[in-house]
mmCIF file of C-alpha atoms in Angstrom:
data_model
loop_
_atom_site.group_PDB
_atom_site.id
_atom_site.type_symbol
_atom_site.label_atom_id
_atom_site.label_comp_id
_atom_site.label_asym_id
_atom_site.label_seq_id
_atom_site.Cartn_x
_atom_site.Cartn_y
_atom_site.Cartn_z
ATOM 1 C CA UNK A 1031 -18.240 -4.698 7.187
ATOM 2 C CA UNK A 1032 -17.938 -2.268 4.299
ATOM 3 C CA UNK A 1033 -15.764 -3.451 1.442
ATOM 4 C CA UNK A 1034 -15.639 -7.116 2.469
ATOM 5 C CA UNK A 1035 -16.442 -9.257 -0.519
ATOM 6 C CA UNK A 1036 -18.666 -12.192 0.381
ATOM 7 C CA UNK A 1037 -22.071 -13.379 -0.725
ATOM 8 C CA UNK A 1038 -24.519 -14.811 1.751
ATOM 9 C CA UNK A 1039 -26.640 -17.728 0.599
ATOM 10 C CA UNK A 1040 -30.122 -16.750 -0.497
ATOM 11 C CA UNK A 1041 -29.284 -13.057 -0.874
ATOM 12 C CA UNK A 1042 -29.567 -11.352 -4.256
ATOM 13 C CA UNK A 1043 -26.767 -8.846 -4.732
ATOM 14 C CA UNK A 1044 -27.293 -5.742 -6.839
ATOM 15 C CA UNK A 1045 -24.356 -4.363 -8.769
ATOM 16 C CA UNK A 1046 -23.434 -0.793 -7.883
ATOM 17 C CA UNK A 1047 -24.131 2.077 -10.281
ATOM 18 C CA UNK A 1048 -22.080 4.983 -8.882
ATOM 19 C CA UNK A 1049 -18.498 4.911 -7.711
ATOM 20 C CA UNK A 1050 -16.043 7.520 -6.448
ATOM 21 C CA UNK A 1051 -12.461 6.932 -7.588
ATOM 22 C CA UNK A 1052 -10.472 8.752 -4.922
ATOM 23 C CA UNK A 1053 -7.230 10.540 -5.684
ATOM 24 C CA UNK A 1054 -5.494 13.730 -4.600
ATOM 25 C CA UNK A 1055 -4.669 16.891 -6.493
ATOM 26 C CA UNK A 1056 -0.940 16.253 -6.850
ATOM 27 C CA UNK A 1057 -1.544 12.736 -8.187
ATOM 28 C CA UNK A 1058 -3.609 13.813 -11.197
ATOM 29 C CA UNK A 1059 -2.245 12.140 -14.315
ATOM 30 C CA UNK A 1060 0.300 10.024 -12.406
ATOM 31 C CA UNK A 1061 -1.699 6.853 -11.704
ATOM 32 C CA UNK A 1062 -1.096 4.460 -14.595
ATOM 33 C CA UNK A 1063 -3.856 2.164 -13.289
ATOM 34 C CA UNK A 1064 -6.522 4.838 -13.601
ATOM 35 C CA UNK A 1065 -7.311 4.984 -17.357
ATOM 36 C CA UNK A 1066 -7.439 1.195 -17.681
ATOM 37 C CA UNK A 1067 -9.657 0.778 -14.623
ATOM 38 C CA UNK A 1068 -12.004 3.609 -15.593
ATOM 39 C CA UNK A 1069 -12.463 2.137 -19.066
ATOM 40 C CA UNK A 1070 -13.230 -1.285 -17.582
ATOM 41 C CA UNK A 1071 -15.715 0.212 -15.130
ATOM 42 C CA UNK A 1072 -17.410 2.133 -17.953
ATOM 43 C CA UNK A 1073 -17.799 -1.122 -19.888
ATOM 44 C CA UNK A 1074 -19.438 -2.561 -16.772
ATOM 45 C CA UNK A 1075 -22.005 0.249 -16.815
ATOM 46 C CA UNK A 1076 -20.767 2.097 -13.733
ATOM 47 C CA UNK A 1077 -20.775 5.880 -13.456
ATOM 48 C CA UNK A 1078 -17.403 6.901 -12.000
ATOM 49 C CA UNK A 1079 -16.337 10.287 -10.661
ATOM 50 C CA UNK A 1080 -12.613 10.887 -10.117
ATOM 51 C CA UNK A 1081 -12.480 13.041 -6.995
ATOM 52 C CA UNK A 1082 -9.927 14.426 -4.541
ATOM 53 C CA UNK A 1083 -10.343 13.043 -1.048
ATOM 54 C CA UNK A 1084 -10.065 16.518 0.520
ATOM 55 C CA UNK A 1085 -12.569 18.241 -1.773
ATOM 56 C CA UNK A 1086 -15.119 19.856 0.608
ATOM 57 C CA UNK A 1087 -17.748 20.067 -2.148
ATOM 58 C CA UNK A 1088 -18.155 16.292 -2.516
ATOM 59 C CA UNK A 1089 -21.247 14.596 -1.129
ATOM 60 C CA UNK A 1090 -19.808 11.176 -0.390
ATOM 61 C CA UNK A 1091 -23.214 9.704 0.418
ATOM 62 C CA UNK A 1092 -24.134 10.134 -3.258
ATOM 63 C CA UNK A 1093 -21.870 7.203 -4.187
ATOM 64 C CA UNK A 1094 -22.588 3.515 -3.776
ATOM 65 C CA UNK A 1095 -18.871 2.944 -3.164
ATOM 66 C CA UNK A 1096 -15.925 5.191 -2.425
ATOM 67 C CA UNK A 1097 -12.730 3.517 -3.619
ATOM 68 C CA UNK A 1098 -9.337 4.667 -2.363
ATOM 69 C CA UNK A 1099 -6.915 4.676 -5.271
ATOM 70 C CA UNK A 1100 -4.253 7.406 -5.347
ATOM 71 C CA UNK A 1101 -4.643 9.480 -2.180
ATOM 72 C CA UNK A 1102 -0.865 9.494 -1.976
ATOM 73 C CA UNK A 1103 -0.462 12.516 0.294
ATOM 74 C CA UNK A 1104 -2.220 10.953 3.294
ATOM 75 C CA UNK A 1105 0.923 10.270 5.340
ATOM 76 C CA UNK A 1106 1.744 13.980 5.738
ATOM 77 C CA UNK A 1107 -1.894 14.766 6.565
ATOM 78 C CA UNK A 1108 -2.747 11.721 8.647
ATOM 79 C CA UNK A 1109 -5.125 13.215 11.272
ATOM 80 C CA UNK A 1110 -7.120 14.944 8.533
ATOM 81 C CA UNK A 1111 -7.136 11.788 6.431
ATOM 82 C CA UNK A 1112 -8.311 9.601 9.324
ATOM 83 C CA UNK A 1113 -11.145 12.039 10.066
ATOM 84 C CA UNK A 1114 -12.159 11.948 6.406
ATOM 85 C CA UNK A 1115 -12.107 8.142 6.349
ATOM 86 C CA UNK A 1116 -14.418 8.012 9.357
ATOM 87 C CA UNK A 1117 -16.862 10.472 7.782
ATOM 88 C CA UNK A 1118 -17.010 8.537 4.513
ATOM 89 C CA UNK A 1119 -17.348 5.215 6.315
ATOM 90 C CA UNK A 1120 -20.350 6.559 8.219
ATOM 91 C CA UNK A 1121 -22.252 7.473 5.031
ATOM 92 C CA UNK A 1122 -21.392 4.900 2.357
ATOM 93 C CA UNK A 1123 -19.222 1.882 1.589
ATOM 94 C CA UNK A 1124 -15.498 2.502 1.776
ATOM 95 C CA UNK A 1125 -13.152 0.262 -0.224
ATOM 96 C CA UNK A 1126 -11.021 -1.072 1.287
ATOM 97 C CA UNK A 1127 -12.943 -1.075 4.586
ATOM 98 C CA UNK A 1128 -11.914 1.299 7.346
ATOM 99 C CA UNK A 1129 -10.504 -1.302 9.793
ATOM 100 C CA UNK A 1130 -8.253 -2.765 7.082
ATOM 101 C CA UNK A 1131 -7.091 0.687 5.997
ATOM 102 C CA UNK A 1132 -6.247 1.700 9.571
ATOM 103 C CA UNK A 1133 -4.312 -1.542 10.090
ATOM 104 C CA UNK A 1134 -2.328 -1.124 6.869
ATOM 105 C CA UNK A 1135 -1.483 2.542 7.456
ATOM 106 C CA UNK A 1136 1.047 1.639 10.155
ATOM 107 C CA UNK A 1137 3.824 -0.794 9.249
ATOM 108 C CA UNK A 1138 3.823 -2.163 12.783
ATOM 109 C CA UNK A 1139 1.524 -4.799 11.234
ATOM 110 C CA UNK A 1140 4.793 -6.509 10.283
ATOM 111 C CA UNK A 1141 4.951 -7.731 13.898
ATOM 112 C CA UNK A 1142 1.642 -9.527 13.433
ATOM 113 C CA UNK A 1143 2.780 -11.132 10.200
ATOM 114 C CA UNK A 1144 5.984 -12.348 11.829
ATOM 115 C CA UNK A 1145 4.067 -13.768 14.790
ATOM 116 C CA UNK A 1146 1.879 -15.670 12.314
ATOM 117 C CA UNK A 1147 4.971 -17.209 10.745
ATOM 118 C CA UNK A 1148 5.092 -15.035 7.624
ATOM 119 C CA UNK A 1149 8.719 -14.278 6.672
ATOM 120 C CA UNK A 1150 9.330 -10.523 6.807
ATOM 121 C CA UNK A 1151 12.357 -8.340 6.221
ATOM 122 C CA UNK A 1152 14.175 -8.182 9.601
ATOM 123 C CA UNK A 1153 12.903 -5.040 11.305
ATOM 124 C CA UNK A 1154 13.785 -3.088 14.434
ATOM 125 C CA UNK A 1155 10.889 -0.942 15.665
ATOM 126 C CA UNK A 1156 12.170 2.259 17.282
ATOM 127 C CA UNK A 1157 9.540 4.309 19.171
ATOM 128 C CA UNK A 1158 10.140 7.958 20.090
ATOM 129 C CA UNK A 1159 12.412 8.286 23.106
ATOM 130 C CA UNK A 1160 14.555 5.287 22.197
ATOM 131 C CA UNK A 1161 17.776 4.913 20.229
ATOM 132 C CA UNK A 1162 18.236 2.339 17.462
ATOM 133 C CA UNK A 1163 21.094 -0.086 17.031
ATOM 134 C CA UNK A 1164 21.955 0.148 13.357
ATOM 135 C CA UNK A 1165 22.755 -3.159 11.641
ATOM 136 C CA UNK A 1166 26.181 -3.745 10.073
ATOM 137 C CA UNK A 1167 26.579 -2.784 6.458
ATOM 138 C CA UNK A 1168 23.963 -0.878 4.526
ATOM 139 C CA UNK A 1169 20.522 -0.306 6.086
ATOM 140 C CA UNK A 1170 17.245 1.578 5.649
ATOM 141 C CA UNK A 1171 15.473 4.050 7.951
ATOM 142 C CA UNK A 1172 11.781 4.656 7.299
ATOM 143 C CA UNK A 1173 8.692 5.925 9.131
ATOM 144 C CA UNK A 1174 6.024 3.468 10.281
ATOM 145 C CA UNK A 1175 3.450 5.584 8.449
ATOM 146 C CA UNK A 1176 4.591 6.588 4.991
ATOM 147 C CA UNK A 1177 3.830 6.314 1.293
ATOM 148 C CA UNK A 1178 5.818 6.498 -1.926
ATOM 149 C CA UNK A 1179 9.131 6.006 -0.036
ATOM 150 C CA UNK A 1180 8.792 9.531 1.385
ATOM 151 C CA UNK A 1181 10.634 9.764 4.691
ATOM 152 C CA UNK A 1182 12.744 6.701 3.824
ATOM 153 C CA UNK A 1183 16.455 6.610 3.084
ATOM 154 C CA UNK A 1184 19.307 4.114 2.903
ATOM 155 C CA UNK A 1185 22.612 4.475 4.741
ATOM 156 C CA UNK A 1186 26.047 2.865 4.759
ATOM 157 C CA UNK A 1187 28.092 1.879 7.799
ATOM 158 C CA UNK A 1188 30.007 5.176 7.703
ATOM 159 C CA UNK A 1189 26.775 7.192 7.789
ATOM 160 C CA UNK A 1190 25.474 6.362 11.281
ATOM 161 C CA UNK A 1191 25.531 10.016 12.324
ATOM 162 C CA UNK A 1192 23.283 11.028 9.409
ATOM 163 C CA UNK A 1193 20.999 8.062 10.091
ATOM 164 C CA UNK A 1194 20.698 9.056 13.760
ATOM 165 C CA UNK A 1195 19.703 12.570 12.676
ATOM 166 C CA UNK A 1196 17.063 11.044 10.390
ATOM 167 C CA UNK A 1197 15.663 8.968 13.264
ATOM 168 C CA UNK A 1198 15.524 12.035 15.523
ATOM 169 C CA UNK A 1199 13.716 14.012 12.827
ATOM 170 C CA UNK A 1200 11.078 11.280 12.448
ATOM 171 C CA UNK A 1201 10.723 10.985 16.228
ATOM 172 C CA UNK A 1202 10.206 14.737 16.537
ATOM 173 C CA UNK A 1203 7.263 14.416 14.144
ATOM 174 C CA UNK A 1204 5.782 11.729 16.410
ATOM 175 C CA UNK A 1205 6.701 8.796 14.191
ATOM 176 C CA UNK A 1206 7.715 5.327 15.208
ATOM 177 C CA UNK A 1207 10.747 4.395 13.083
ATOM 178 C CA UNK A 1208 11.625 1.177 11.284
ATOM 179 C CA UNK A 1209 15.261 0.198 10.786
ATOM 180 C CA UNK A 1210 15.894 -2.650 8.342
ATOM 181 C CA UNK A 1211 19.014 -4.117 6.752
ATOM 182 C CA UNK A 1212 19.262 -3.183 3.091
ATOM 183 C CA UNK A 1213 18.466 -6.403 1.234
ATOM 184 C CA UNK A 1214 21.292 -6.810 -1.263
ATOM 185 C CA UNK A 1215 19.070 -8.273 -3.990
ATOM 186 C CA UNK A 1216 17.062 -5.031 -4.148
ATOM 187 C CA UNK A 1217 19.977 -3.297 -5.861
ATOM 188 C CA UNK A 1218 20.140 -5.913 -8.628
ATOM 189 C CA UNK A 1219 16.656 -7.434 -8.818
ATOM 190 C CA UNK A 1220 14.345 -4.870 -7.226
ATOM 191 C CA UNK A 1221 11.087 -5.790 -5.512
ATOM 192 C CA UNK A 1222 8.150 -7.921 -6.599
ATOM 193 C CA UNK A 1223 4.628 -6.616 -5.954
ATOM 194 C CA UNK A 1224 2.057 -9.448 -5.978
ATOM 195 C CA UNK A 1225 -1.518 -8.264 -6.475
ATOM 196 C CA UNK A 1226 -4.642 -9.916 -5.075
ATOM 197 C CA UNK A 1227 -8.134 -9.015 -6.314
ATOM 198 C CA UNK A 1228 -11.171 -10.189 -4.387
ATOM 199 C CA UNK A 1229 -8.823 -12.110 -2.129
ATOM 200 C CA UNK A 1230 -7.404 -14.186 -4.998
ATOM 201 C CA UNK A 1231 -3.937 -13.934 -6.515
ATOM 202 C CA UNK A 1232 -4.151 -12.016 -9.800
ATOM 203 C CA UNK A 1233 -0.696 -11.082 -11.121
ATOM 204 C CA UNK A 1234 2.720 -9.697 -10.301
ATOM 205 C CA UNK A 1235 5.197 -7.097 -11.477
ATOM 206 C CA UNK A 1236 8.864 -6.278 -11.068
ATOM 207 C CA UNK A 1237 9.572 -2.893 -9.466
ATOM 208 C CA UNK A 1238 12.817 -0.939 -9.158
ATOM 209 C CA UNK A 1239 12.690 2.005 -6.752
ATOM 210 C CA UNK A 1240 15.336 4.709 -6.570
ATOM 211 C CA UNK A 1241 15.581 5.002 -2.773
ATOM 212 C CA UNK A 1242 17.879 7.905 -1.874
ATOM 213 C CA UNK A 1243 21.092 7.340 0.074
ATOM 214 C CA UNK A 1244 21.296 9.666 3.081
ATOM 215 C CA UNK A 1245 18.743 11.856 1.328
ATOM 216 C CA UNK A 1246 15.031 12.356 0.895
ATOM 217 C CA UNK A 1247 12.229 11.846 -1.612
ATOM 218 C CA UNK A 1248 10.853 15.287 -2.417
ATOM 219 C CA UNK A 1249 8.238 14.226 -4.977
ATOM 220 C CA UNK A 1250 4.895 12.494 -4.332
ATOM 221 C CA UNK A 1251 6.645 9.140 -4.694
ATOM 222 C CA UNK A 1252 10.117 7.837 -5.475
ATOM 223 C CA UNK A 1253 10.955 7.185 -9.112
ATOM 224 C CA UNK A 1254 10.101 3.652 -10.222
ATOM 225 C CA UNK A 1255 10.936 1.403 -13.155
ATOM 226 C CA UNK A 1256 8.325 -1.326 -13.590
ATOM 227 C CA UNK A 1257 7.968 -4.353 -15.851
ATOM 228 C CA UNK A 1258 5.723 -7.386 -16.115
ATOM 229 C CA UNK A 1259 6.777 -10.456 -14.150
ATOM 230 C CA UNK A 1260 5.676 -14.053 -13.626
ATOM 231 C CA UNK A 1261 5.774 -14.875 -9.918
ATOM 232 C CA UNK A 1262 7.243 -18.159 -8.761
ATOM 233 C CA UNK A 1263 5.238 -20.696 -6.777
ATOM 234 C CA UNK A 1264 7.322 -19.844 -3.693
ATOM 235 C CA UNK A 1265 6.591 -16.119 -4.049
ATOM 236 C CA UNK A 1266 2.868 -16.753 -4.414
ATOM 237 C CA UNK A 1267 2.945 -19.015 -1.350
ATOM 238 C CA UNK A 1268 4.670 -16.380 0.815
ATOM 239 C CA UNK A 1269 2.433 -13.533 -0.398
ATOM 240 C CA UNK A 1270 -0.662 -15.698 0.090
ATOM 241 C CA UNK A 1271 0.395 -16.418 3.676
ATOM 242 C CA UNK A 1272 0.389 -12.668 4.341
ATOM 243 C CA UNK A 1273 -3.019 -12.284 2.676
ATOM 244 C CA UNK A 1274 -4.359 -15.139 4.820
ATOM 245 C CA UNK A 1275 -3.468 -13.108 7.917
ATOM 246 C CA UNK A 1276 -5.328 -10.145 6.436
ATOM 247 C CA UNK A 1277 -8.363 -12.261 5.490
ATOM 248 C CA UNK A 1278 -8.675 -13.683 9.008
ATOM 249 C CA UNK A 1279 -8.947 -10.135 10.317
ATOM 250 C CA UNK A 1280 -10.971 -8.387 7.632
ATOM 251 C CA UNK A 1281 -12.403 -10.939 5.209
ATOM 252 C CA UNK A 1282 -11.678 -10.964 1.471
ATOM 253 C CA UNK A 1283 -10.706 -7.478 0.364
ATOM 254 C CA UNK A 1284 -11.344 -5.873 -2.995
ATOM 255 C CA UNK A 1285 -7.635 -5.339 -3.618
ATOM 256 C CA UNK A 1286 -4.396 -5.881 -1.773
ATOM 257 C CA UNK A 1287 -0.730 -5.971 -2.638
ATOM 258 C CA UNK A 1288 2.195 -7.761 -1.046
ATOM 259 C CA UNK A 1289 5.685 -6.469 -1.844
ATOM 260 C CA UNK A 1290 8.386 -9.140 -1.687
ATOM 261 C CA UNK A 1291 12.176 -9.040 -1.698
ATOM 262 C CA UNK A 1292 14.662 -11.887 -2.003
ATOM 263 C CA UNK A 1293 16.763 -12.636 1.087
ATOM 264 C CA UNK A 1294 20.406 -13.616 0.853
ATOM 265 C CA UNK A 1295 19.424 -17.288 1.189
ATOM 266 C CA UNK A 1296 17.165 -17.007 -1.856
ATOM 267 C CA UNK A 1297 13.847 -17.119 0.001
ATOM 268 C CA UNK A 1298 11.153 -14.454 -0.209
ATOM 269 C CA UNK A 1299 10.469 -11.925 2.529
ATOM 270 C CA UNK A 1300 7.500 -9.588 2.902
ATOM 271 C CA UNK A 1301 8.558 -5.958 2.773
ATOM 272 C CA UNK A 1302 5.065 -4.433 2.934
ATOM 273 C CA UNK A 1303 1.369 -5.289 2.714
ATOM 274 C CA UNK A 1304 -0.544 -2.471 1.013
ATOM 275 C CA UNK A 1305 -4.293 -2.204 1.572
ATOM 276 C CA UNK A 1306 -4.827 1.573 1.494
ATOM 277 C CA UNK A 1307 -4.112 2.921 -2.006
ATOM 278 C CA UNK A 1308 -1.699 0.513 -3.660
ATOM 279 C CA UNK A 1309 -0.751 0.756 -7.298
ATOM 280 C CA UNK A 1310 -2.073 -2.456 -8.834
ATOM 281 C CA UNK A 1311 0.189 -2.579 -11.910
ATOM 282 C CA UNK A 1312 -2.764 -3.045 -14.253
ATOM 283 C CA UNK A 1313 -0.771 -2.272 -17.436
ATOM 284 C CA UNK A 1314 1.357 -5.372 -16.871
ATOM 285 C CA UNK A 1315 -1.459 -7.951 -16.926
ATOM 286 C CA UNK A 1316 -3.961 -7.786 -19.830
ATOM 287 C CA UNK A 1317 -6.969 -9.065 -17.860
ATOM 288 C CA UNK A 1318 -6.288 -7.287 -14.584
ATOM 289 C CA UNK A 1319 -8.406 -4.176 -15.221
ATOM 290 C CA UNK A 1320 -11.448 -6.306 -16.027
ATOM 291 C CA UNK A 1321 -10.852 -8.366 -12.881
ATOM 292 C CA UNK A 1322 -10.645 -5.225 -10.772
ATOM 293 C CA UNK A 1323 -13.822 -3.807 -12.302
ATOM 294 C CA UNK A 1324 -15.679 -7.049 -11.593
ATOM 295 C CA UNK A 1325 -14.592 -6.938 -7.961
ATOM 296 C CA UNK A 1326 -15.526 -3.276 -7.515
ATOM 297 C CA UNK A 1327 -18.910 -3.646 -9.194
ATOM 298 C CA UNK A 1328 -20.093 -6.949 -7.735
#
């Protein structure tokens, strides 16, 4: 399976020499991982082209690996993006592999994590044609397929009418909707992305996201404030449990990210598992770019 990182006994593996770093036009200059990763890949002797996923002039078969990094407009262009993924997967190695990307595109994977015993943020899944029951207090409405917090908004108890309009709008676009209670710690502590490289825990960061209230994110992604962070043993355990579910399905992936929040009882809950094009917070861990390059090259 393309992108799965394992080495069979008795097989000599050749390092790759050409790599496509996949972005999109509107993301140019916005990915803080990119310069650090490109420098690390150059030190490893890899020729890297930074290319837009929808560029019709690109011959994807010319690359040893095509690595999804900042194709952050895919959610609004999903059919086109899925067709492109299939074409690339048929000609070269896609990282992460196509089955893992398809699984991670739709946040209904949270059901699978919960079934496996991984603690997730309580979630009501609302398919088109049904009406949600909004939780008491503040809550969040988001699409099952989305990126950068686009299509997501928070609401208060007095804003059920606006939230219902939001749900109808998402349903009219064919989206399954997620309704989640707003975790109170997010307002004061933010979220914690935990990054795994080659299937192994690498590092963490602290992330504050400005999710709109009864509004919308009109940019490519919601504004963030990020800092370095040392994850606790409990956070690593919970994130690793989610990655174990992923590994059983797809093997060890080149990169993955688990976003955690703190529940009211102080325990960690999985908010998302990102396998498509997650920011990896390379500036917040000195050795992370070198680790990523080693995974992508090997």
